Amino acid sequence: MASNPVQTRLRRIEGQVQGVQRMLDADRSCDEVLTQLLAVRAGLEQVSVLVGEKHLRECVLDGLDPEDPRIPAVLEMLRLCVRCGP
């Protein structure tokens, strides 16, 4: 069975988090650990965008013409909101 993109990204993030734990156990430099934590955060942002897009398409925008020119603008706004954070 093929994985969906969200599951694939979550597995990658899981590996990155385990890598951060190993880095801490190995007493790696703070700069290296922080760099990896930023990668984890970016991965989670990507997952948030994918889940948010799915929700928008299947729940919020359901019933609209899939060719509606406003849909790409709504999806781009979601991406921007996720990047800006709370």
mmCIF file of N, CA and C in Angstrom:
data_model
loop_
_atom_site.group_PDB
_atom_site.id
_atom_site.type_symbol
_atom_site.label_atom_id
_atom_site.label_comp_id
_atom_site.label_asym_id
_atom_site.label_seq_id
_atom_site.Cartn_x
_atom_site.Cartn_y
_atom_site.Cartn_z
ATOM 1 N N MET A 1 0.853 -1.183 0.000
ATOM 2 C CA MET A 1 0.000 0.000 0.000
ATOM 3 C C MET A 1 0.896 1.243 0.000
ATOM 4 N N ALA A 2 0.637 2.161 -0.874
ATOM 5 C CA ALA A 2 1.438 3.380 -0.984
ATOM 6 C C ALA A 2 1.073 4.361 0.130
ATOM 7 N N SER A 3 2.077 5.058 0.616
ATOM 8 C CA SER A 3 1.859 6.059 1.655
ATOM 9 C C SER A 3 1.381 7.355 1.025
ATOM 10 N N ASN A 4 0.615 8.099 1.798
ATOM 11 C CA ASN A 4 0.237 9.413 1.302
ATOM 12 C C ASN A 4 1.321 10.414 1.703
ATOM 13 N N PRO A 5 1.333 11.580 1.085
ATOM 14 C CA PRO A 5 2.400 12.550 1.353
ATOM 15 C C PRO A 5 2.501 12.972 2.825
ATOM 16 N N VAL A 6 1.376 13.043 3.528
ATOM 17 C CA VAL A 6 1.410 13.438 4.939
ATOM 18 C C VAL A 6 2.129 12.372 5.757
ATOM 19 N N GLN A 7 1.791 11.123 5.537
ATOM 20 C CA GLN A 7 2.448 10.036 6.277
ATOM 21 C C GLN A 7 3.939 9.995 5.977
ATOM 22 N N THR A 8 4.293 10.188 4.717
ATOM 23 C CA THR A 8 5.706 10.192 4.334
ATOM 24 C C THR A 8 6.457 11.300 5.057
ATOM 25 N N ARG A 9 5.888 12.485 5.085
ATOM 26 C CA ARG A 9 6.546 13.613 5.757
ATOM 27 C C ARG A 9 6.633 13.382 7.262
ATOM 28 N N LEU A 10 5.580 12.823 7.847
ATOM 29 C CA LEU A 10 5.608 12.562 9.289
ATOM 30 C C LEU A 10 6.678 11.532 9.653
ATOM 31 N N ARG A 11 6.862 10.529 8.800
ATOM 32 C CA ARG A 11 7.932 9.555 9.066
ATOM 33 C C ARG A 11 9.302 10.218 8.976
ATOM 34 N N ARG A 12 9.461 11.119 8.017
ATOM 35 C CA ARG A 12 10.722 11.842 7.885
ATOM 36 C C ARG A 12 10.960 12.703 9.129
ATOM 37 N N ILE A 13 9.927 13.382 9.594
ATOM 38 C CA ILE A 13 10.032 14.216 10.794
ATOM 39 C C ILE A 13 10.376 13.355 12.002
ATOM 40 N N GLU A 14 9.738 12.207 12.107
ATOM 41 C CA GLU A 14 10.028 11.291 13.210
ATOM 42 C C GLU A 14 11.519 10.923 13.226
ATOM 43 N N GLY A 15 12.072 10.637 12.063
ATOM 44 C CA GLY A 15 13.497 10.334 11.963
ATOM 45 C C GLY A 15 14.358 11.522 12.357
ATOM 46 N N GLN A 16 13.928 12.721 11.965
ATOM 47 C CA GLN A 16 14.689 13.921 12.334
ATOM 48 C C GLN A 16 14.675 14.132 13.844
ATOM 49 N N VAL A 17 13.531 13.910 14.476
ATOM 50 C CA VAL A 17 13.430 14.080 15.926
ATOM 51 C C VAL A 17 14.332 13.061 16.623
ATOM 52 N N GLN A 18 14.328 11.837 16.148
ATOM 53 C CA GLN A 18 15.224 10.829 16.724
ATOM 54 C C GLN A 18 16.677 11.237 16.534
ATOM 55 N N GLY A 19 16.975 11.842 15.377
ATOM 56 C CA GLY A 19 18.329 12.336 15.133
ATOM 57 C C GLY A 19 18.711 13.435 16.111
ATOM 58 N N VAL A 20 17.772 14.329 16.429
ATOM 59 C CA VAL A 20 18.034 15.389 17.408
ATOM 60 C C VAL A 20 18.325 14.764 18.772
ATOM 61 N N GLN A 21 17.557 13.738 19.133
ATOM 62 C CA GLN A 21 17.800 13.067 20.412
ATOM 63 C C GLN A 21 19.205 12.462 20.448
ATOM 64 N N ARG A 22 19.630 11.835 19.356
ATOM 65 C CA ARG A 22 20.978 11.266 19.296
ATOM 66 C C ARG A 22 22.036 12.374 19.368
ATOM 67 N N MET A 23 21.752 13.494 18.713
ATOM 68 C CA MET A 23 22.693 14.621 18.754
ATOM 69 C C MET A 23 22.866 15.124 20.187
ATOM 70 N N LEU A 24 21.766 15.210 20.914
ATOM 71 C CA LEU A 24 21.838 15.665 22.302
ATOM 72 C C LEU A 24 22.596 14.655 23.151
ATOM 73 N N ASP A 25 22.343 13.367 22.923
ATOM 74 C CA ASP A 25 23.072 12.317 23.654
ATOM 75 C C ASP A 25 24.563 12.384 23.368
ATOM 76 N N ALA A 26 24.909 12.763 22.132
ATOM 77 C CA ALA A 26 26.312 12.845 21.727
ATOM 78 C C ALA A 26 26.922 14.201 22.053
ATOM 79 N N ASP A 27 26.150 15.069 22.700
ATOM 80 C CA ASP A 27 26.627 16.399 23.094
ATOM 81 C C ASP A 27 27.126 17.216 21.903
ATOM 82 N N ARG A 28 26.338 17.163 20.802
ATOM 83 C CA ARG A 28 26.687 17.936 19.613
ATOM 84 C C ARG A 28 26.468 19.416 19.896
ATOM 85 N N SER A 29 27.032 20.259 19.059
ATOM 86 C CA SER A 29 26.968 21.699 19.290
ATOM 87 C C SER A 29 25.537 22.211 19.207
ATOM 88 N N CYS A 30 25.297 23.283 19.931
ATOM 89 C CA CYS A 30 23.961 23.903 19.932
ATOM 90 C C CYS A 30 23.552 24.338 18.526
ATOM 91 N N ASP A 31 24.493 24.853 17.753
ATOM 92 C CA ASP A 31 24.193 25.291 16.392
ATOM 93 C C ASP A 31 23.669 24.134 15.545
ATOM 94 N N GLU A 32 24.314 22.973 15.668
ATOM 95 C CA GLU A 32 23.877 21.814 14.887
ATOM 96 C C GLU A 32 22.487 21.351 15.324
ATOM 97 N N VAL A 33 22.247 21.331 16.628
ATOM 98 C CA VAL A 33 20.948 20.908 17.146
ATOM 99 C C VAL A 33 19.873 21.887 16.704
ATOM 100 N N LEU A 34 20.142 23.174 16.814
ATOM 101 C CA LEU A 34 19.159 24.173 16.406
ATOM 102 C C LEU A 34 18.837 24.083 14.919
ATOM 103 N N THR A 35 19.849 23.816 14.108
ATOM 104 C CA THR A 35 19.625 23.657 12.672
ATOM 105 C C THR A 35 18.670 22.497 12.416
ATOM 106 N N GLN A 36 18.870 21.395 13.105
ATOM 107 C CA GLN A 36 17.982 20.245 12.930
ATOM 108 C C GLN A 36 16.576 20.545 13.454
ATOM 109 N N LEU A 37 16.482 21.274 14.536
ATOM 110 C CA LEU A 37 15.161 21.643 15.062
ATOM 111 C C LEU A 37 14.410 22.531 14.078
ATOM 112 N N LEU A 38 15.121 23.413 13.396
ATOM 113 C CA LEU A 38 14.488 24.239 12.367
ATOM 114 C C LEU A 38 13.976 23.375 11.217
ATOM 115 N N ALA A 39 14.723 22.326 10.889
ATOM 116 C CA ALA A 39 14.276 21.408 9.834
ATOM 117 C C ALA A 39 13.007 20.674 10.262
ATOM 118 N N VAL A 40 12.951 20.264 11.535
ATOM 119 C CA VAL A 40 11.752 19.608 12.058
ATOM 120 C C VAL A 40 10.565 20.564 11.981
ATOM 121 N N ARG A 41 10.786 21.783 12.400
ATOM 122 C CA ARG A 41 9.707 22.786 12.370
ATOM 123 C C ARG A 41 9.207 23.027 10.949
ATOM 124 N N ALA A 42 10.133 23.134 10.005
ATOM 125 C CA ALA A 42 9.750 23.340 8.607
ATOM 126 C C ALA A 42 8.943 22.143 8.092
ATOM 127 N N GLY A 43 9.351 20.951 8.497
ATOM 128 C CA GLY A 43 8.607 19.765 8.096
ATOM 129 C C GLY A 43 7.192 19.769 8.642
ATOM 130 N N LEU A 44 7.038 20.174 9.892
ATOM 131 C CA LEU A 44 5.708 20.257 10.484
ATOM 132 C C LEU A 44 4.853 21.314 9.786
ATOM 133 N N GLU A 45 5.477 22.415 9.384
ATOM 134 C CA GLU A 45 4.745 23.435 8.633
ATOM 135 C C GLU A 45 4.232 22.858 7.319
ATOM 136 N N GLN A 46 5.060 22.050 6.653
ATOM 137 C CA GLN A 46 4.636 21.440 5.396
ATOM 138 C C GLN A 46 3.465 20.493 5.617
ATOM 139 N N VAL A 47 3.516 19.726 6.709
ATOM 140 C CA VAL A 47 2.408 18.828 7.033
ATOM 141 C C VAL A 47 1.146 19.650 7.297
ATOM 142 N N SER A 48 1.288 20.748 8.022
ATOM 143 C CA SER A 48 0.132 21.606 8.303
ATOM 144 C C SER A 48 -0.493 22.127 7.024
ATOM 145 N N VAL A 49 0.322 22.511 6.068
ATOM 146 C CA VAL A 49 -0.195 22.999 4.791
ATOM 147 C C VAL A 49 -0.946 21.888 4.063
ATOM 148 N N LEU A 50 -0.358 20.694 4.018
ATOM 149 C CA LEU A 50 -1.015 19.587 3.322
ATOM 150 C C LEU A 50 -2.358 19.240 3.957
ATOM 151 N N VAL A 51 -2.400 19.163 5.284
ATOM 152 C CA VAL A 51 -3.649 18.838 5.974
ATOM 153 C C VAL A 51 -4.655 19.973 5.805
ATOM 154 N N GLY A 52 -4.187 21.217 5.898
ATOM 155 C CA GLY A 52 -5.069 22.364 5.718
ATOM 156 C C GLY A 52 -5.646 22.428 4.313
ATOM 157 N N GLU A 53 -4.816 22.148 3.297
ATOM 158 C CA GLU A 53 -5.304 22.141 1.919
ATOM 159 C C GLU A 53 -6.368 21.062 1.729
ATOM 160 N N LYS A 54 -6.127 19.893 2.292
ATOM 161 C CA LYS A 54 -7.107 18.803 2.185
ATOM 162 C C LYS A 54 -8.430 19.225 2.833
ATOM 163 N N HIS A 55 -8.341 19.827 4.009
ATOM 164 C CA HIS A 55 -9.545 20.282 4.698
ATOM 165 C C HIS A 55 -10.278 21.338 3.866
ATOM 166 N N LEU A 56 -9.531 22.299 3.344
ATOM 167 C CA LEU A 56 -10.169 23.342 2.535
ATOM 168 C C LEU A 56 -10.860 22.751 1.314
ATOM 169 N N ARG A 57 -10.158 21.874 0.611
ATOM 170 C CA ARG A 57 -10.732 21.302 -0.615
ATOM 171 C C ARG A 57 -11.944 20.419 -0.330
ATOM 172 N N GLU A 58 -11.861 19.595 0.735
ATOM 173 C CA GLU A 58 -12.900 18.589 0.975
ATOM 174 C C GLU A 58 -14.037 19.075 1.866
ATOM 175 N N CYS A 59 -13.783 20.069 2.689
ATOM 176 C CA CYS A 59 -14.809 20.505 3.648
ATOM 177 C C CYS A 59 -15.285 21.938 3.400
ATOM 178 N N VAL A 60 -14.348 22.850 3.282
ATOM 179 C CA VAL A 60 -14.709 24.263 3.193
ATOM 180 C C VAL A 60 -15.154 24.641 1.787
ATOM 181 N N LEU A 61 -14.400 24.215 0.797
ATOM 182 C CA LEU A 61 -14.682 24.611 -0.584
ATOM 183 C C LEU A 61 -15.512 23.583 -1.333
ATOM 184 N N ASP A 62 -15.963 22.553 -0.641
ATOM 185 C CA ASP A 62 -16.765 21.502 -1.266
ATOM 186 C C ASP A 62 -17.999 22.116 -1.920
ATOM 187 N N GLY A 63 -18.243 21.719 -3.117
ATOM 188 C CA GLY A 63 -19.405 22.242 -3.830
ATOM 189 C C GLY A 63 -19.063 23.358 -4.791
ATOM 190 N N LEU A 64 -17.901 23.982 -4.615
ATOM 191 C CA LEU A 64 -17.489 25.011 -5.576
ATOM 192 C C LEU A 64 -16.951 24.342 -6.829
ATOM 193 N N ASP A 65 -17.043 25.039 -7.909
ATOM 194 C CA ASP A 65 -16.446 24.561 -9.153
ATOM 195 C C ASP A 65 -14.937 24.435 -8.934
ATOM 196 N N PRO A 66 -14.342 23.253 -9.191
ATOM 197 C CA PRO A 66 -12.898 23.082 -8.979
ATOM 198 C C PRO A 66 -12.054 24.039 -9.813
ATOM 199 N N GLU A 67 -12.639 24.613 -10.843
ATOM 200 C CA GLU A 67 -11.920 25.566 -11.697
ATOM 201 C C GLU A 67 -12.111 27.012 -11.243
ATOM 202 N N ASP A 68 -12.793 27.200 -10.128
ATOM 203 C CA ASP A 68 -13.033 28.555 -9.616
ATOM 204 C C ASP A 68 -11.686 29.253 -9.421
ATOM 205 N N PRO A 69 -11.484 30.412 -10.018
ATOM 206 C CA PRO A 69 -10.187 31.095 -9.949
ATOM 207 C C PRO A 69 -9.818 31.572 -8.545
ATOM 208 N N ARG A 70 -10.758 31.573 -7.622
ATOM 209 C CA ARG A 70 -10.447 32.019 -6.253
ATOM 210 C C ARG A 70 -9.766 30.931 -5.429
ATOM 211 N N ILE A 71 -9.910 29.686 -5.831
ATOM 212 C CA ILE A 71 -9.364 28.582 -5.039
ATOM 213 C C ILE A 71 -7.849 28.678 -4.862
ATOM 214 N N PRO A 72 -7.058 28.912 -5.905
ATOM 215 C CA PRO A 72 -5.606 29.034 -5.688
ATOM 216 C C PRO A 72 -5.243 30.151 -4.703
ATOM 217 N N ALA A 73 -5.985 31.243 -4.722
ATOM 218 C CA ALA A 73 -5.708 32.348 -3.799
ATOM 219 C C ALA A 73 -5.993 31.930 -2.356
ATOM 220 N N VAL A 74 -7.052 31.171 -2.149
ATOM 221 C CA VAL A 74 -7.380 30.689 -0.800
ATOM 222 C C VAL A 74 -6.290 29.745 -0.312
ATOM 223 N N LEU A 75 -5.836 28.834 -1.174
ATOM 224 C CA LEU A 75 -4.781 27.890 -0.791
ATOM 225 C C LEU A 75 -3.461 28.616 -0.506
ATOM 226 N N GLU A 76 -3.158 29.630 -1.286
ATOM 227 C CA GLU A 76 -1.930 30.402 -1.038
ATOM 228 C C GLU A 76 -2.028 31.139 0.291
ATOM 229 N N MET A 77 -3.181 31.636 0.623
ATOM 230 C CA MET A 77 -3.372 32.309 1.908
ATOM 231 C C MET A 77 -3.128 31.336 3.052
ATOM 232 N N LEU A 78 -3.579 30.099 2.906
ATOM 233 C CA LEU A 78 -3.317 29.075 3.918
ATOM 234 C C LEU A 78 -1.816 28.892 4.102
ATOM 235 N N ARG A 79 -1.086 28.770 3.004
ATOM 236 C CA ARG A 79 0.371 28.592 3.091
ATOM 237 C C ARG A 79 1.025 29.754 3.818
ATOM 238 N N LEU A 80 0.596 30.961 3.511
ATOM 239 C CA LEU A 80 1.165 32.144 4.163
ATOM 240 C C LEU A 80 0.847 32.157 5.654
ATOM 241 N N CYS A 81 -0.380 31.806 6.000
ATOM 242 C CA CYS A 81 -0.768 31.782 7.405
ATOM 243 C C CYS A 81 0.036 30.770 8.197
ATOM 244 N N VAL A 82 0.273 29.613 7.612
ATOM 245 C CA VAL A 82 1.050 28.585 8.315
ATOM 246 C C VAL A 82 2.476 29.076 8.535
ATOM 247 N N ARG A 83 3.050 29.723 7.537
ATOM 248 C CA ARG A 83 4.430 30.213 7.679
ATOM 249 C C ARG A 83 4.547 31.338 8.711
ATOM 250 N N CYS A 84 3.521 32.161 8.811
ATOM 251 C CA CYS A 84 3.569 33.287 9.749
ATOM 252 C C CYS A 84 3.326 32.846 11.185
ATOM 253 N N GLY A 85 2.632 31.748 11.359
ATOM 254 C CA GLY A 85 2.374 31.243 12.701
ATOM 255 C C GLY A 85 1.265 32.019 13.394
ATOM 256 N N PRO A 86 1.076 31.659 14.658
ATOM 257 C CA PRO A 86 -0.021 32.291 15.425
ATOM 258 C C PRO A 86 0.240 33.748 15.733
#
